[in-house]
Amino acid sequence: MGLIAYLKTQFVLQLLIGFVFVVSGLIINFIQLCTCVLWPVDKQLYRRINCRLAYSLWSQLVMLLEWWSCTECTLYTDQATVDMFGKEHVIIILNHNFEIDFLCGWTMCERFGVLGVSCLYAFRILPPPLTVPLVGWTWYFLEIVFCKRKWEEDRETVFGGLDRLRDYPEYMWFLLYCEGTRFTEKKHQISMQVAKSKGLPKLKYHLLPRTKGFTTTLQCLKGTVSAVYDVTLNFKDKKNPTLLGIINGEKYKADMCIRRFPVEDIPQDEQECSAWLHKLYQEKDALQEHYDKEGCFPGSTIRPSRRPWPLLNFLFWATLLLSPLIHFAYGVVFSGSPLLIIGFTLFLVVAFVAVRRLIGVTEVKKTGSSYGNQEAKKQN
């Protein structure tokens, strides 16, 4: 292990990075709160400002992937599809197998200039926004559509939330995890039981997609969204990366197969649209089968270069926040005051717990749903 790789695994450095993210996030959230006064006056200005503020927070996570762990991202697609990135409103369909799948999506969004309005309107189930520090609060200000997985309760929320996004001032990438939860073997077994009961083809690498979210989103954003991007993600050497691994500086090689489907080529009828989505997931399964055997997706590759802005953004926040922290820590250590030392130690512990909680939100074992699990549904 080289010196730089060793330093990346040290708790002190990781804590400092976490400190910068948490404190800068709280500052950004406060500024977002202040921008609420703009909503009744100029809604579009409010949105543009909050997109930039969100970029300042999200890009710190992208910095970890691109500059800290130096993870490589390769696209398997054609140049014509890449030329459309950032130039149209789209729906993104992404498989949900890995803890950092969202982060790989974000790094591609950043490289094509749409990070501020990407993966922010995810039609998937999360804890209430105000219970998830920084990330949840930021999503709240960005009008993300939050659901409870109960269509009777979600109907008005979903239709209202999606309708508000029709006039979004910048090109929006709307992320959909159609599987509804991250892939695990247990969930896959339950999902395939549901597929068998409905007479649907079995999938090997995916859960049965939930069609209601996709058909509803397509219907509500008709006239706004011009295409659907199907993204299938996997990693070289059958790695299963984690956010904790990224923080420890582990390097991964991500591959993404991207296919573009114009909206006019997708059936408008709900049943036909649902059948189209099931067929899409059978194709995604075939792509994963090919990757499992060959170690790559079919087709040509494109490797967009990383941009310096995430690193510069992080360095700005680090310079702003770490200088006073280091000066304060120096004063505490040499003050000789037990009370100050204990207080500062408690502060470090709280910071560590906060960072760990944020990491825990992405962990597979702590996320997911009771899809197809009748016992869990009865308990709920």
CSV table of C-alpha atoms in Angstrom, one decimal:
chain,number,residue,atom,x,y,z
A,1,MET,CA,0.0,0.0,0.0
A,2,GLY,CA,1.4,3.4,-1.0
A,3,LEU,CA,1.5,6.4,1.3
A,4,ILE,CA,-1.4,8.2,-0.4
A,5,ALA,CA,-3.5,5.0,-0.3
A,6,TYR,CA,-2.6,4.6,3.4
A,7,LEU,CA,-3.6,8.1,4.3
A,8,LYS,CA,-7.0,7.7,2.6
A,9,THR,CA,-7.8,5.0,5.1
A,10,GLN,CA,-7.0,7.1,8.2
A,11,PHE,CA,-9.9,8.0,10.4
A,12,VAL,CA,-8.8,11.6,11.0
A,13,LEU,CA,-8.8,12.5,7.3
A,14,GLN,CA,-12.1,10.8,6.8
A,15,LEU,CA,-13.5,12.7,9.7
A,16,LEU,CA,-12.3,16.0,8.3
A,17,ILE,CA,-14.0,15.2,5.0
A,18,GLY,CA,-17.2,14.3,6.8
A,19,PHE,CA,-17.0,17.5,8.8
A,20,VAL,CA,-16.7,19.6,5.6
A,21,PHE,CA,-19.7,17.8,4.1
A,22,VAL,CA,-21.9,18.0,7.2
A,23,VAL,CA,-21.2,21.6,8.0
A,24,SER,CA,-21.3,22.9,4.4
A,25,GLY,CA,-24.5,21.0,4.0
A,26,LEU,CA,-26.1,22.7,7.0
A,27,ILE,CA,-25.0,26.1,5.6
A,28,ILE,CA,-26.4,25.2,2.3
A,29,ASN,CA,-29.7,24.0,3.9
A,30,PHE,CA,-29.9,27.3,5.8
A,31,ILE,CA,-29.4,29.3,2.6
A,32,GLN,CA,-32.1,27.1,0.9
A,33,LEU,CA,-34.4,28.0,3.8
A,34,CYS,CA,-33.8,31.7,3.2
A,35,THR,CA,-34.6,31.3,-0.5
A,36,CYS,CA,-38.1,30.2,0.3
A,37,VAL,CA,-39.1,33.9,0.3
A,38,LEU,CA,-38.5,33.9,-3.4
A,39,TRP,CA,-41.1,31.2,-4.1
A,40,PRO,CA,-44.2,33.4,-4.2
A,41,VAL,CA,-42.3,36.1,-6.1
A,42,ASP,CA,-40.3,34.2,-8.7
A,43,LYS,CA,-40.6,30.4,-8.5
A,44,GLN,CA,-38.2,29.8,-11.4
A,45,LEU,CA,-35.5,32.0,-9.7
A,46,TYR,CA,-36.0,30.0,-6.5
A,47,ARG,CA,-35.5,26.7,-8.5
A,48,ARG,CA,-32.4,27.9,-10.3
A,49,ILE,CA,-30.7,29.0,-7.1
A,50,ASN,CA,-31.5,25.8,-5.3
A,51,CYS,CA,-30.2,23.7,-8.3
A,52,ARG,CA,-26.8,25.5,-7.8
A,53,LEU,CA,-26.9,25.0,-4.0
A,54,ALA,CA,-27.7,21.3,-4.5
A,55,TYR,CA,-24.8,21.0,-6.9
A,56,SER,CA,-22.5,22.4,-4.3
A,57,LEU,CA,-23.5,19.6,-1.9
A,58,TRP,CA,-23.9,16.7,-4.3
A,59,SER,CA,-20.6,17.4,-6.1
A,60,GLN,CA,-18.7,16.8,-2.8
A,61,LEU,CA,-19.9,13.1,-3.0
A,62,VAL,CA,-18.9,13.1,-6.7
A,63,MET,CA,-15.5,14.3,-5.7
A,64,LEU,CA,-15.1,11.3,-3.4
A,65,LEU,CA,-15.8,9.0,-6.3
A,66,GLU,CA,-13.8,10.8,-9.0
A,67,TRP,CA,-10.9,12.3,-7.1
A,68,TRP,CA,-10.6,10.5,-3.8
A,69,SER,CA,-11.2,6.9,-4.9
A,70,CYS,CA,-10.4,7.6,-8.6
A,71,THR,CA,-13.2,5.3,-9.7
A,72,GLU,CA,-13.4,4.9,-13.5
A,73,CYS,CA,-16.8,5.1,-15.3
A,74,THR,CA,-17.2,3.8,-18.8
A,75,LEU,CA,-20.3,4.3,-21.0
A,76,TYR,CA,-21.5,1.6,-23.4
A,77,THR,CA,-23.5,3.7,-25.8
A,78,ASP,CA,-23.4,5.5,-29.1
A,79,GLN,CA,-22.2,9.1,-29.8
A,80,ALA,CA,-25.7,10.2,-30.9
A,81,THR,CA,-27.1,9.3,-27.5
A,82,VAL,CA,-24.2,11.1,-25.7
A,83,ASP,CA,-24.8,14.2,-27.8
A,84,MET,CA,-28.3,14.5,-26.3
A,85,PHE,CA,-27.1,14.4,-22.7
A,86,GLY,CA,-28.1,17.7,-20.9
A,87,LYS,CA,-30.2,18.9,-23.9
A,88,GLU,CA,-33.6,17.4,-23.0
A,89,HIS,CA,-35.9,16.4,-20.2
A,90,VAL,CA,-35.6,12.7,-19.6
A,91,ILE,CA,-36.6,9.8,-17.4
A,92,ILE,CA,-33.8,7.6,-16.2
A,93,ILE,CA,-34.4,3.9,-15.5
A,94,LEU,CA,-31.5,2.5,-13.4
A,95,ASN,CA,-31.1,-1.0,-11.9
A,96,HIS,CA,-30.8,-0.9,-8.1
A,97,ASN,CA,-28.2,-3.5,-7.2
A,98,PHE,CA,-25.4,-1.6,-5.6
A,99,GLU,CA,-25.0,0.8,-2.7
A,100,ILE,CA,-23.3,3.5,-4.9
A,101,ASP,CA,-25.5,3.1,-8.0
A,102,PHE,CA,-26.8,6.6,-7.4
A,103,LEU,CA,-23.3,8.0,-7.1
A,104,CYS,CA,-22.2,6.5,-10.4
A,105,GLY,CA,-25.3,8.1,-11.9
A,106,TRP,CA,-24.3,11.4,-10.4
A,107,THR,CA,-20.8,11.4,-11.7
A,108,MET,CA,-22.1,11.0,-15.3
A,109,CYS,CA,-24.6,13.8,-14.6
A,110,GLU,CA,-21.8,16.0,-13.4
A,111,ARG,CA,-19.7,15.3,-16.4
A,112,PHE,CA,-22.5,16.4,-18.7
A,113,GLY,CA,-23.6,19.4,-16.6
A,114,VAL,CA,-26.9,18.3,-15.2
A,115,LEU,CA,-26.0,17.3,-11.6
A,116,GLY,CA,-28.0,20.0,-10.0
A,117,VAL,CA,-31.3,18.7,-11.5
A,118,SER,CA,-30.5,15.0,-11.7
A,119,CYS,CA,-31.6,12.2,-9.4
A,120,LEU,CA,-33.5,14.7,-7.3
A,121,TYR,CA,-37.0,13.7,-8.2
A,122,ALA,CA,-36.6,10.0,-7.5
A,123,PHE,CA,-39.9,8.2,-7.6
A,124,ARG,CA,-38.9,5.8,-4.9
A,125,ILE,CA,-39.6,5.3,-1.2
A,126,LEU,CA,-37.4,6.9,1.4
A,127,PRO,CA,-37.7,7.9,5.0
A,128,PRO,CA,-39.6,11.3,5.5
A,129,PRO,CA,-37.3,14.0,4.2
A,130,LEU,CA,-37.0,15.9,7.4
A,131,THR,CA,-35.6,12.8,9.2
A,132,VAL,CA,-32.7,12.4,6.8
A,133,PRO,CA,-30.1,15.2,7.6
A,134,LEU,CA,-28.7,17.2,4.8
A,135,VAL,CA,-29.7,14.9,1.9
A,136,GLY,CA,-33.4,14.7,2.9
A,137,TRP,CA,-33.6,18.4,3.7
A,138,THR,CA,-32.0,19.3,0.4
A,139,TRP,CA,-34.5,17.1,-1.5
A,140,TYR,CA,-37.3,18.8,0.4
A,141,PHE,CA,-36.3,22.2,-1.0
A,142,LEU,CA,-35.9,20.6,-4.5
A,143,GLU,CA,-39.5,19.4,-4.6
A,144,ILE,CA,-38.7,15.7,-4.7
A,145,VAL,CA,-41.8,13.4,-5.0
A,146,PHE,CA,-41.9,11.4,-1.8
A,147,CYS,CA,-44.2,8.3,-1.6
A,148,LYS,CA,-45.4,5.8,0.9
A,149,ARG,CA,-45.8,2.8,-1.4
A,150,LYS,CA,-49.6,3.0,-0.9
A,151,TRP,CA,-51.1,4.1,-4.2
A,152,GLU,CA,-54.4,5.2,-2.6
A,153,GLU,CA,-52.5,7.6,-0.3
A,154,ASP,CA,-49.8,8.5,-2.9
A,155,ARG,CA,-52.1,9.3,-5.8
A,156,GLU,CA,-52.7,13.0,-5.1
A,157,THR,CA,-49.1,13.6,-3.9
A,158,VAL,CA,-47.6,11.9,-7.0
A,159,PHE,CA,-49.9,13.7,-9.6
A,160,GLY,CA,-49.5,17.0,-7.8
A,161,GLY,CA,-45.7,16.7,-7.5
A,162,LEU,CA,-45.2,15.6,-11.1
A,163,ASP,CA,-47.5,18.3,-12.4
A,164,ARG,CA,-45.4,21.0,-10.7
A,165,LEU,CA,-42.3,19.7,-12.5
A,166,ARG,CA,-43.7,20.3,-15.9
A,167,ASP,CA,-42.5,23.9,-16.0
A,168,TYR,CA,-39.0,23.2,-14.5
A,169,PRO,CA,-36.7,25.9,-15.9
A,170,GLU,CA,-33.7,23.6,-16.6
A,171,TYR,CA,-33.3,20.2,-18.2
A,172,MET,CA,-34.3,17.6,-15.7
A,173,TRP,CA,-33.2,14.0,-15.3
A,174,PHE,CA,-35.9,12.2,-13.4
A,175,LEU,CA,-34.6,9.0,-11.8
A,176,LEU,CA,-36.8,5.9,-11.5
A,177,TYR,CA,-35.8,2.8,-9.6
A,178,CYS,CA,-38.6,0.7,-11.1
A,179,GLU,CA,-37.7,-2.3,-9.0
A,180,GLY,CA,-38.8,-0.2,-5.9
A,181,THR,CA,-35.9,-1.5,-3.7
A,182,ARG,CA,-32.4,-2.7,-3.8
A,183,PHE,CA,-31.7,-6.2,-5.1
A,184,THR,CA,-31.1,-8.9,-2.5
A,185,GLU,CA,-31.4,-12.7,-2.9
A,186,LYS,CA,-34.4,-12.8,-0.5
A,187,LYS,CA,-36.2,-10.1,-2.3
A,188,HIS,CA,-35.5,-11.7,-5.6
A,189,GLN,CA,-37.0,-15.0,-4.5
A,190,ILE,CA,-40.2,-13.2,-3.3
A,191,SER,CA,-40.3,-11.1,-6.5
A,192,MET,CA,-40.1,-14.2,-8.7
A,193,GLN,CA,-42.9,-15.8,-6.8
A,194,VAL,CA,-45.0,-12.7,-7.7
A,195,ALA,CA,-43.8,-13.0,-11.3
A,196,LYS,CA,-44.9,-16.7,-11.5
A,197,SER,CA,-48.3,-15.9,-10.0
A,198,LYS,CA,-48.9,-13.2,-12.6
A,199,GLY,CA,-47.6,-15.3,-15.5
A,200,LEU,CA,-44.6,-13.0,-16.2
A,201,PRO,CA,-41.2,-14.2,-17.3
A,202,LYS,CA,-38.6,-14.7,-14.6
A,203,LEU,CA,-35.6,-12.4,-14.2
A,204,LYS,CA,-32.2,-13.5,-13.0
A,205,TYR,CA,-30.5,-10.2,-12.2
A,206,HIS,CA,-33.4,-7.9,-11.4
A,207,LEU,CA,-36.6,-7.7,-9.3
A,208,LEU,CA,-39.9,-7.5,-11.1
A,209,PRO,CA,-40.4,-3.9,-12.0
A,210,ARG,CA,-43.3,-1.9,-10.6
A,211,THR,CA,-45.1,-0.5,-13.6
A,212,LYS,CA,-47.4,2.0,-11.8
A,213,GLY,CA,-44.6,4.5,-11.1
A,214,PHE,CA,-43.3,4.4,-14.6
A,215,THR,CA,-46.6,4.7,-16.4
A,216,THR,CA,-47.8,7.5,-14.1
A,217,THR,CA,-44.6,9.5,-14.5
A,218,LEU,CA,-44.7,9.1,-18.3
A,219,GLN,CA,-48.3,10.2,-18.3
A,220,CYS,CA,-47.9,13.2,-16.1
A,221,LEU,CA,-44.7,14.4,-17.8
A,222,LYS,CA,-46.1,13.9,-21.3
A,223,GLY,CA,-45.1,16.9,-23.4
A,224,THR,CA,-42.2,17.7,-21.1
A,225,VAL,CA,-40.0,14.6,-21.2
A,226,SER,CA,-38.7,13.7,-24.7
A,227,ALA,CA,-36.9,10.4,-24.0
A,228,VAL,CA,-36.3,7.5,-21.6
A,229,TYR,CA,-32.7,6.5,-20.8
A,230,ASP,CA,-32.3,2.9,-19.8
A,231,VAL,CA,-29.2,2.6,-17.7
A,232,THR,CA,-27.8,-0.8,-16.7
A,233,LEU,CA,-24.9,-0.7,-14.3
A,234,ASN,CA,-22.2,-3.2,-13.3
A,235,PHE,CA,-18.7,-3.3,-12.0
A,236,LYS,CA,-15.5,-5.0,-13.3
A,237,ASP,CA,-14.2,-8.1,-11.5
A,238,LYS,CA,-17.6,-8.7,-10.0
A,239,LYS,CA,-16.9,-6.1,-7.3
A,240,ASN,CA,-19.7,-5.0,-4.9
A,241,PRO,CA,-18.7,-1.5,-4.0
A,242,THR,CA,-19.8,0.4,-1.0
A,243,LEU,CA,-19.8,4.1,0.1
A,244,LEU,CA,-17.5,3.1,3.0
A,245,GLY,CA,-15.1,1.6,0.4
A,246,ILE,CA,-15.2,4.8,-1.6
A,247,ILE,CA,-14.3,6.8,1.6
A,248,ASN,CA,-11.4,4.4,2.2
A,249,GLY,CA,-10.1,5.3,-1.2
A,250,GLU,CA,-10.9,1.9,-2.9
A,251,LYS,CA,-10.9,2.2,-6.7
A,252,TYR,CA,-13.6,0.6,-8.7
A,253,LYS,CA,-14.3,0.3,-12.4
A,254,ALA,CA,-18.0,1.0,-13.2
A,255,ASP,CA,-19.6,0.2,-16.6
A,256,MET,CA,-22.9,1.6,-17.7
A,257,CYS,CA,-24.9,0.5,-20.7
A,258,ILE,CA,-27.1,3.4,-21.8
A,259,ARG,CA,-30.0,3.1,-24.3
A,260,ARG,CA,-32.2,6.0,-25.5
A,261,PHE,CA,-35.9,5.5,-26.2
A,262,PRO,CA,-37.9,8.4,-27.7
A,263,VAL,CA,-41.1,8.9,-25.8
A,264,GLU,CA,-43.1,8.7,-29.0
A,265,ASP,CA,-41.9,5.1,-29.4
A,266,ILE,CA,-43.3,4.0,-26.0
A,267,PRO,CA,-47.0,3.0,-25.9
A,268,GLN,CA,-49.3,5.5,-24.3
A,269,ASP,CA,-51.9,2.9,-23.2
A,270,GLU,CA,-51.2,1.9,-19.5
A,271,GLN,CA,-51.4,-1.9,-20.1
A,272,GLU,CA,-49.2,-1.7,-23.2
A,273,CYS,CA,-46.8,0.6,-21.5
A,274,SER,CA,-46.5,-1.8,-18.6
A,275,ALA,CA,-45.8,-4.6,-21.1
A,276,TRP,CA,-43.1,-2.5,-22.7
A,277,LEU,CA,-41.5,-2.0,-19.3
A,278,HIS,CA,-41.5,-5.7,-18.5
A,279,LYS,CA,-39.9,-6.3,-21.9
A,280,LEU,CA,-37.3,-3.7,-21.2
A,281,TYR,CA,-36.3,-5.5,-18.0
A,282,GLN,CA,-36.0,-8.8,-19.8
A,283,GLU,CA,-33.5,-7.0,-22.1
A,284,LYS,CA,-31.7,-5.5,-19.1
A,285,ASP,CA,-31.5,-9.0,-17.7
A,286,ALA,CA,-29.9,-10.2,-21.0
A,287,LEU,CA,-27.4,-7.4,-20.8
A,288,GLN,CA,-26.4,-8.4,-17.3
A,289,GLU,CA,-26.1,-12.0,-18.4
A,290,HIS,CA,-23.8,-10.9,-21.2
A,291,TYR,CA,-21.7,-8.9,-18.7
A,292,ASP,CA,-21.5,-11.8,-16.3
A,293,LYS,CA,-20.1,-14.0,-19.0
A,294,GLU,CA,-17.9,-11.6,-21.0
A,295,GLY,CA,-17.0,-9.0,-18.4
A,296,CYS,CA,-18.4,-6.1,-20.5
A,297,PHE,CA,-21.5,-4.9,-22.2
A,298,PRO,CA,-21.9,-5.2,-25.9
A,299,GLY,CA,-21.3,-2.1,-28.1
A,300,SER,CA,-18.8,0.7,-28.3
A,301,THR,CA,-17.4,2.5,-25.3
A,302,ILE,CA,-17.1,6.2,-24.4
A,303,ARG,CA,-15.1,7.5,-21.4
A,304,PRO,CA,-16.1,11.1,-20.7
A,305,SER,CA,-13.3,12.9,-18.7
A,306,ARG,CA,-13.9,14.1,-15.2
A,307,ARG,CA,-14.3,17.9,-14.7
A,308,PRO,CA,-12.4,19.9,-12.0
A,309,TRP,CA,-15.4,21.6,-10.6
A,310,PRO,CA,-16.3,19.0,-7.9
A,311,LEU,CA,-12.7,19.1,-6.6
A,312,LEU,CA,-12.6,22.9,-6.7
A,313,ASN,CA,-15.9,23.1,-4.9
A,314,PHE,CA,-14.7,20.8,-2.1
A,315,LEU,CA,-11.4,22.7,-1.8
A,316,PHE,CA,-13.4,25.9,-1.4
A,317,TRP,CA,-15.5,24.5,1.5
A,318,ALA,CA,-12.5,22.8,3.1
A,319,THR,CA,-10.5,26.0,3.1
A,320,LEU,CA,-13.5,27.9,4.5
A,321,LEU,CA,-14.3,25.4,7.3
A,322,LEU,CA,-11.1,23.6,8.2
A,323,SER,CA,-9.0,26.6,8.9
A,324,PRO,CA,-11.1,27.8,11.9
A,325,LEU,CA,-11.5,24.2,13.0
A,326,ILE,CA,-7.8,23.5,13.1
A,327,HIS,CA,-7.1,26.8,14.8
A,328,PHE,CA,-9.8,26.0,17.4
A,329,ALA,CA,-8.5,22.4,18.0
A,330,TYR,CA,-5.0,23.8,18.5
A,331,GLY,CA,-6.3,26.2,21.1
A,332,VAL,CA,-8.2,23.4,22.9
A,333,VAL,CA,-5.3,21.0,23.0
A,334,PHE,CA,-2.9,23.6,24.5
A,335,SER,CA,-5.5,25.2,26.8
A,336,GLY,CA,-5.1,22.5,29.4
A,337,SER,CA,-8.8,22.8,30.2
A,338,PRO,CA,-10.3,19.4,30.8
A,339,LEU,CA,-13.8,20.8,30.1
A,340,LEU,CA,-12.8,22.1,26.7
A,341,ILE,CA,-11.0,18.9,25.7
A,342,ILE,CA,-14.0,16.8,26.8
A,343,GLY,CA,-16.4,19.1,24.9
A,344,PHE,CA,-14.3,19.0,21.7
A,345,THR,CA,-14.0,15.2,22.0
A,346,LEU,CA,-17.8,14.9,22.3
A,347,PHE,CA,-18.1,17.1,19.2
A,348,LEU,CA,-15.9,14.7,17.2
A,349,VAL,CA,-17.9,11.8,18.4
A,350,VAL,CA,-21.2,13.5,17.3
A,351,ALA,CA,-19.6,14.3,13.9
A,352,PHE,CA,-18.5,10.7,13.5
A,353,VAL,CA,-22.0,9.4,14.3
A,354,ALA,CA,-23.6,11.9,11.9
A,355,VAL,CA,-21.3,10.7,9.0
A,356,ARG,CA,-21.9,7.1,9.8
A,357,ARG,CA,-25.7,7.7,9.8
A,358,LEU,CA,-25.4,9.3,6.3
A,359,ILE,CA,-23.4,6.3,5.1
A,360,GLY,CA,-26.0,3.9,6.7
A,361,VAL,CA,-28.7,5.4,4.5
A,362,THR,CA,-27.0,3.8,1.4
A,363,GLU,CA,-26.3,0.4,2.9
A,364,VAL,CA,-28.3,-2.5,1.3
A,365,LYS,CA,-29.1,-4.2,4.6
A,366,LYS,CA,-30.7,-1.0,5.9
A,367,THR,CA,-32.8,-0.2,2.9
A,368,GLY,CA,-35.5,-1.8,1.0
A,369,SER,CA,-39.2,-2.7,1.1
A,370,SER,CA,-41.5,-5.5,1.8
A,371,TYR,CA,-42.4,-6.0,-1.8
A,372,GLY,CA,-44.3,-9.2,-2.2
A,373,ASN,CA,-43.9,-10.1,1.5
A,374,GLN,CA,-47.4,-10.6,2.8
A,375,GLU,CA,-46.2,-11.1,6.3
A,376,ALA,CA,-44.4,-7.7,6.3
A,377,LYS,CA,-47.5,-6.1,4.7
A,378,LYS,CA,-49.7,-7.5,7.5
A,379,GLN,CA,-47.3,-6.0,10.1
A,380,ASN,CA,-47.5,-2.7,8.4
